[in-house]
């Protein structure tokens, strides 16, 4: 799940989502994101180290308690998920995509500024960075709360990275890479010049191209070579 609100992200977040080898919520079944209302159904598979740990279907319901609606329930559910996810991170059940760290280091060596973005809440983002030993790997790592509260497919985090780093004169010089069509949409909507999908996540070539991807890679490990090729 993503951000503080996550199990009912609806149109604010991308489904499905994958970070390293951890899978997160998605609509049940695949299709448009459900509305935040009673009866909305979400699939909730969870895997770590390429091993599925659990799979469930979550249906949002209205509480009979006065003043408790779908959003309140969603926030409670997300808090429970974040706690459980934190336990997995603390237990070492998270790993980077092979070659990801090396790709980031190679990009930095080429003089490029790398910003990591995630739909996770800030506390979970920080726990993941610590578990991977990535705290000093990049100058900036953003979550939706750092960009006004909206995650993908909105362009906010991409634009926030552009504004904060001042590493480019024009947003067309920005490259956005992600493993879902919602990552692609965020890059396209921000006006990034290169928007690449990577096949290590839940979406594939067809979804990437439909969302407006300019390139598709087998892995983020191929990004340094792609950027050198396109200049």
mmCIF file of C-alpha atoms in Angstrom:
data_model
loop_
_atom_site.group_PDB
_atom_site.id
_atom_site.type_symbol
_atom_site.label_atom_id
_atom_site.label_comp_id
_atom_site.label_asym_id
_atom_site.label_seq_id
_atom_site.Cartn_x
_atom_site.Cartn_y
_atom_site.Cartn_z
ATOM 1 C CA UNK A 1 0.000 0.000 0.000
ATOM 2 C CA UNK A 2 1.027 3.573 -0.520
ATOM 3 C CA UNK A 3 0.961 6.751 1.592
ATOM 4 C CA UNK A 4 -0.938 7.303 4.819
ATOM 5 C CA UNK A 5 -4.267 6.706 3.172
ATOM 6 C CA UNK A 6 -3.178 3.753 1.216
ATOM 7 C CA UNK A 7 -5.572 0.851 1.168
ATOM 8 C CA UNK A 8 -8.144 3.102 -0.517
ATOM 9 C CA UNK A 9 -5.823 5.147 -2.674
ATOM 10 C CA UNK A 10 -8.312 5.046 -5.524
ATOM 11 C CA UNK A 11 -7.322 7.422 -8.282
ATOM 12 C CA UNK A 12 -4.564 8.944 -6.145
ATOM 13 C CA UNK A 13 -2.212 5.958 -6.397
ATOM 14 C CA UNK A 14 -1.074 3.264 -8.792
ATOM 15 C CA UNK A 15 -2.106 -0.368 -8.741
ATOM 16 C CA UNK A 16 -0.501 -2.847 -8.592
ATOM 17 C CA UNK A 17 2.759 -1.680 -7.028
ATOM 18 C CA UNK A 18 6.099 -3.340 -6.383
ATOM 19 C CA UNK A 19 9.204 -2.161 -4.540
ATOM 20 C CA UNK A 20 12.132 -4.560 -4.663
ATOM 21 C CA UNK A 21 10.354 -7.896 -4.244
ATOM 22 C CA UNK A 22 7.482 -6.652 -2.084
ATOM 23 C CA UNK A 23 4.058 -6.622 -3.752
ATOM 24 C CA UNK A 24 1.347 -4.282 -2.577
ATOM 25 C CA UNK A 25 -2.385 -3.720 -2.947
ATOM 26 C CA UNK A 26 -4.205 -3.599 -6.251
ATOM 27 C CA UNK A 27 -7.817 -3.511 -7.406
ATOM 28 C CA UNK A 28 -9.646 -6.830 -7.249
ATOM 29 C CA UNK A 29 -9.863 -7.793 -10.010
ATOM 30 C CA UNK A 30 -7.450 -5.873 -12.264
ATOM 31 C CA UNK A 31 -9.018 -2.805 -13.749
ATOM 32 C CA UNK A 32 -9.779 0.800 -12.844
ATOM 33 C CA UNK A 33 -9.069 1.789 -9.257
ATOM 34 C CA UNK A 34 -12.178 1.315 -7.081
ATOM 35 C CA UNK A 35 -13.821 4.327 -5.520
ATOM 36 C CA UNK A 36 -13.336 4.905 -1.814
ATOM 37 C CA UNK A 37 -16.716 3.570 -0.777
ATOM 38 C CA UNK A 38 -18.423 0.589 0.742
ATOM 39 C CA UNK A 39 -18.085 -2.488 -1.439
ATOM 40 C CA UNK A 40 -14.781 -1.482 -3.070
ATOM 41 C CA UNK A 41 -12.569 -4.567 -3.341
ATOM 42 C CA UNK A 42 -8.777 -4.740 -3.227
ATOM 43 C CA UNK A 43 -6.466 -7.676 -3.764
ATOM 44 C CA UNK A 44 -3.677 -7.795 -1.207
ATOM 45 C CA UNK A 45 -0.879 -10.212 -2.107
ATOM 46 C CA UNK A 46 2.346 -9.837 -0.145
ATOM 47 C CA UNK A 47 5.673 -11.364 -1.154
ATOM 48 C CA UNK A 48 9.230 -11.026 0.080
ATOM 49 C CA UNK A 49 12.485 -12.387 -1.296
ATOM 50 C CA UNK A 50 10.496 -13.746 -4.274
ATOM 51 C CA UNK A 51 8.335 -15.849 -1.939
ATOM 52 C CA UNK A 52 4.620 -15.180 -1.536
ATOM 53 C CA UNK A 53 3.775 -14.756 2.133
ATOM 54 C CA UNK A 54 0.067 -14.037 2.007
ATOM 55 C CA UNK A 55 -2.830 -13.255 -0.297
ATOM 56 C CA UNK A 56 -6.190 -11.787 0.579
ATOM 57 C CA UNK A 57 -9.122 -9.823 -0.776
ATOM 58 C CA UNK A 58 -10.112 -6.735 1.237
ATOM 59 C CA UNK A 59 -13.610 -5.291 0.909
ATOM 60 C CA UNK A 60 -14.305 -1.833 2.299
ATOM 61 C CA UNK A 61 -17.372 -1.661 4.522
ATOM 62 C CA UNK A 62 -19.217 1.126 6.249
ATOM 63 C CA UNK A 63 -19.021 1.103 10.011
ATOM 64 C CA UNK A 64 -22.208 1.401 12.019
ATOM 65 C CA UNK A 65 -20.468 3.754 14.437
ATOM 66 C CA UNK A 66 -21.456 7.402 13.972
ATOM 67 C CA UNK A 67 -18.883 9.424 12.077
ATOM 68 C CA UNK A 68 -16.811 6.422 10.979
ATOM 69 C CA UNK A 69 -16.771 6.102 7.211
ATOM 70 C CA UNK A 70 -14.727 4.457 4.492
ATOM 71 C CA UNK A 71 -11.869 6.956 4.766
ATOM 72 C CA UNK A 72 -11.503 6.398 8.504
ATOM 73 C CA UNK A 73 -11.525 2.641 7.990
ATOM 74 C CA UNK A 74 -9.005 2.973 5.183
ATOM 75 C CA UNK A 75 -6.658 4.944 7.414
ATOM 76 C CA UNK A 76 -6.925 2.330 10.152
ATOM 77 C CA UNK A 77 -6.293 -0.471 7.691
ATOM 78 C CA UNK A 78 -3.291 1.323 6.279
ATOM 79 C CA UNK A 79 -1.847 1.886 9.762
ATOM 80 C CA UNK A 80 -2.141 -1.850 10.421
ATOM 81 C CA UNK A 81 -0.488 -2.617 7.097
ATOM 82 C CA UNK A 82 2.366 -0.197 7.736
ATOM 83 C CA UNK A 83 3.018 -1.865 11.102
ATOM 84 C CA UNK A 84 3.048 -5.323 9.528
ATOM 85 C CA UNK A 85 5.194 -4.146 6.649
ATOM 86 C CA UNK A 86 7.640 -2.563 9.086
ATOM 87 C CA UNK A 87 7.982 -5.906 10.851
ATOM 88 C CA UNK A 88 8.903 -7.565 7.551
ATOM 89 C CA UNK A 89 11.471 -4.865 6.824
ATOM 90 C CA UNK A 90 12.926 -5.203 10.316
ATOM 91 C CA UNK A 91 13.102 -8.958 9.769
ATOM 92 C CA UNK A 92 15.275 -8.521 6.686
ATOM 93 C CA UNK A 93 12.566 -9.651 4.259
ATOM 94 C CA UNK A 94 13.302 -7.011 1.652
ATOM 95 C CA UNK A 95 15.872 -6.881 -1.109
ATOM 96 C CA UNK A 96 16.690 -4.478 -3.950
ATOM 97 C CA UNK A 97 16.116 -5.294 -7.592
ATOM 98 C CA UNK A 98 19.385 -6.867 -8.793
ATOM 99 C CA UNK A 99 21.657 -4.190 -10.235
ATOM 100 C CA UNK A 100 19.568 -1.291 -8.910
ATOM 101 C CA UNK A 101 22.178 0.104 -6.530
ATOM 102 C CA UNK A 102 24.908 -0.250 -9.140
ATOM 103 C CA UNK A 103 22.741 1.598 -11.667
ATOM 104 C CA UNK A 104 22.224 4.504 -9.264
ATOM 105 C CA UNK A 105 25.959 4.676 -8.551
ATOM 106 C CA UNK A 106 26.727 4.566 -12.281
ATOM 107 C CA UNK A 107 24.279 7.396 -12.981
ATOM 108 C CA UNK A 108 25.867 9.502 -10.244
ATOM 109 C CA UNK A 109 29.313 8.791 -11.671
ATOM 110 C CA UNK A 110 28.039 10.082 -15.031
ATOM 111 C CA UNK A 111 27.142 13.370 -13.330
ATOM 112 C CA UNK A 112 23.401 12.781 -13.151
ATOM 113 C CA UNK A 113 21.234 13.596 -10.123
ATOM 114 C CA UNK A 114 19.121 10.649 -8.970
ATOM 115 C CA UNK A 115 15.959 11.057 -6.878
ATOM 116 C CA UNK A 116 14.032 8.084 -5.489
ATOM 117 C CA UNK A 117 10.247 8.362 -5.223
ATOM 118 C CA UNK A 118 7.791 6.046 -3.493
ATOM 119 C CA UNK A 119 4.127 5.953 -2.662
ATOM 120 C CA UNK A 120 4.880 4.653 0.832
ATOM 121 C CA UNK A 121 4.350 6.777 3.925
ATOM 122 C CA UNK A 122 7.440 8.626 5.146
ATOM 123 C CA UNK A 123 8.099 6.279 8.078
ATOM 124 C CA UNK A 124 8.013 3.214 5.832
ATOM 125 C CA UNK A 125 10.168 4.872 3.203
ATOM 126 C CA UNK A 126 12.800 5.636 5.827
ATOM 127 C CA UNK A 127 12.678 2.110 7.230
ATOM 128 C CA UNK A 128 13.250 0.672 3.758
ATOM 129 C CA UNK A 129 16.154 2.997 3.024
ATOM 130 C CA UNK A 130 17.757 2.031 6.320
ATOM 131 C CA UNK A 131 17.219 -1.695 5.743
ATOM 132 C CA UNK A 132 18.799 -1.495 2.288
ATOM 133 C CA UNK A 133 21.632 0.751 3.453
ATOM 134 C CA UNK A 134 20.572 3.343 0.889
ATOM 135 C CA UNK A 135 20.397 6.423 3.124
ATOM 136 C CA UNK A 136 23.432 8.040 1.542
ATOM 137 C CA UNK A 137 22.921 6.610 -1.920
ATOM 138 C CA UNK A 138 20.940 9.537 -3.350
ATOM 139 C CA UNK A 139 20.610 13.202 -2.386
ATOM 140 C CA UNK A 140 16.810 13.057 -2.185
ATOM 141 C CA UNK A 141 14.068 10.443 -1.635
ATOM 142 C CA UNK A 142 10.458 11.619 -1.867
ATOM 143 C CA UNK A 143 7.112 10.266 -0.732
ATOM 144 C CA UNK A 144 3.678 11.801 -1.427
ATOM 145 C CA UNK A 145 3.751 13.758 1.842
ATOM 146 C CA UNK A 146 6.858 15.575 0.579
ATOM 147 C CA UNK A 147 4.982 16.776 -2.490
ATOM 148 C CA UNK A 148 1.704 18.023 -1.078
ATOM 149 C CA UNK A 149 0.140 14.647 -0.347
ATOM 150 C CA UNK A 150 -0.616 13.331 -3.826
ATOM 151 C CA UNK A 151 1.133 10.255 -5.180
ATOM 152 C CA UNK A 152 1.145 8.631 -8.598
ATOM 153 C CA UNK A 153 -0.291 8.962 -11.171
ATOM 154 C CA UNK A 154 -0.161 12.668 -10.349
ATOM 155 C CA UNK A 155 3.039 14.423 -11.510
ATOM 156 C CA UNK A 156 3.694 16.066 -8.140
ATOM 157 C CA UNK A 157 6.680 14.014 -6.950
ATOM 158 C CA UNK A 158 8.443 14.327 -10.306
ATOM 159 C CA UNK A 159 7.953 18.081 -10.298
ATOM 160 C CA UNK A 160 9.000 18.318 -6.650
ATOM 161 C CA UNK A 161 12.254 16.527 -7.505
ATOM 162 C CA UNK A 162 12.798 18.915 -10.417
ATOM 163 C CA UNK A 163 12.236 21.981 -8.244
ATOM 164 C CA UNK A 164 14.232 20.825 -5.233
ATOM 165 C CA UNK A 165 17.345 19.548 -7.000
ATOM 166 C CA UNK A 166 17.586 22.244 -9.698
ATOM 167 C CA UNK A 167 19.594 19.656 -11.587
ATOM 168 C CA UNK A 168 17.962 20.504 -14.926
ATOM 169 C CA UNK A 169 16.977 23.720 -16.672
ATOM 170 C CA UNK A 170 13.868 22.215 -18.239
ATOM 171 C CA UNK A 171 11.614 19.384 -17.098
ATOM 172 C CA UNK A 172 12.092 17.893 -20.563
ATOM 173 C CA UNK A 173 15.608 16.984 -19.385
ATOM 174 C CA UNK A 174 14.141 14.780 -16.634
ATOM 175 C CA UNK A 175 13.982 10.987 -17.002
ATOM 176 C CA UNK A 176 11.344 9.024 -15.074
ATOM 177 C CA UNK A 177 11.586 5.270 -14.601
ATOM 178 C CA UNK A 178 9.076 2.980 -12.903
ATOM 179 C CA UNK A 179 7.499 -0.467 -12.936
ATOM 180 C CA UNK A 180 3.787 0.421 -13.282
ATOM 181 C CA UNK A 181 1.734 2.375 -15.784
ATOM 182 C CA UNK A 182 1.040 4.884 -13.003
ATOM 183 C CA UNK A 183 4.757 5.682 -12.761
ATOM 184 C CA UNK A 184 4.672 6.271 -16.508
ATOM 185 C CA UNK A 185 1.620 8.518 -16.276
ATOM 186 C CA UNK A 186 3.255 10.626 -13.573
ATOM 187 C CA UNK A 187 6.295 11.182 -15.791
ATOM 188 C CA UNK A 188 4.230 11.981 -18.883
ATOM 189 C CA UNK A 189 2.027 14.414 -16.967
ATOM 190 C CA UNK A 190 5.089 16.145 -15.535
ATOM 191 C CA UNK A 191 6.504 16.659 -19.039
ATOM 192 C CA UNK A 192 9.581 14.463 -18.610
ATOM 193 C CA UNK A 193 11.531 13.938 -21.806
ATOM 194 C CA UNK A 194 12.237 10.251 -21.184
ATOM 195 C CA UNK A 195 9.728 7.981 -19.461
ATOM 196 C CA UNK A 196 10.732 4.336 -19.218
ATOM 197 C CA UNK A 197 8.911 1.299 -17.880
ATOM 198 C CA UNK A 198 10.867 -1.580 -16.367
ATOM 199 C CA UNK A 199 9.693 -5.192 -16.593
ATOM 200 C CA UNK A 200 10.649 -6.141 -13.025
ATOM 201 C CA UNK A 201 7.283 -5.045 -11.656
ATOM 202 C CA UNK A 202 3.633 -5.833 -12.128
ATOM 203 C CA UNK A 203 2.949 -4.122 -15.474
ATOM 204 C CA UNK A 204 4.358 -4.981 -18.885
ATOM 205 C CA UNK A 205 5.041 -3.501 -22.299
ATOM 206 C CA UNK A 206 1.423 -3.053 -23.375
ATOM 207 C CA UNK A 207 0.453 -1.126 -20.241
ATOM 208 C CA UNK A 208 3.628 0.971 -20.425
ATOM 209 C CA UNK A 209 3.100 1.935 -24.056
ATOM 210 C CA UNK A 210 -0.576 2.723 -23.471
ATOM 211 C CA UNK A 211 0.432 5.087 -20.659
ATOM 212 C CA UNK A 212 2.904 6.890 -22.917
ATOM 213 C CA UNK A 213 6.277 5.281 -22.174
ATOM 214 C CA UNK A 214 9.071 6.326 -24.517
ATOM 215 C CA UNK A 215 11.140 3.241 -23.665
ATOM 216 C CA UNK A 216 10.784 -0.150 -21.975
ATOM 217 C CA UNK A 217 13.696 -1.843 -20.186
ATOM 218 C CA UNK A 218 14.174 -5.306 -18.759
ATOM 219 C CA UNK A 219 15.494 -3.726 -15.564
ATOM 220 C CA UNK A 220 16.553 -0.400 -14.103
ATOM 221 C CA UNK A 221 20.085 -1.781 -14.484
ATOM 222 C CA UNK A 222 19.827 -0.826 -18.174
ATOM 223 C CA UNK A 223 19.069 2.841 -17.486
ATOM 224 C CA UNK A 224 22.641 4.219 -17.511
ATOM 225 C CA UNK A 225 23.301 2.768 -20.964
ATOM 226 C CA UNK A 226 19.964 4.087 -22.271
ATOM 227 C CA UNK A 227 20.657 7.618 -21.064
ATOM 228 C CA UNK A 228 24.108 7.577 -22.636
ATOM 229 C CA UNK A 229 22.587 6.400 -25.915
ATOM 230 C CA UNK A 230 19.945 9.135 -26.064
ATOM 231 C CA UNK A 231 22.338 11.812 -24.802
#
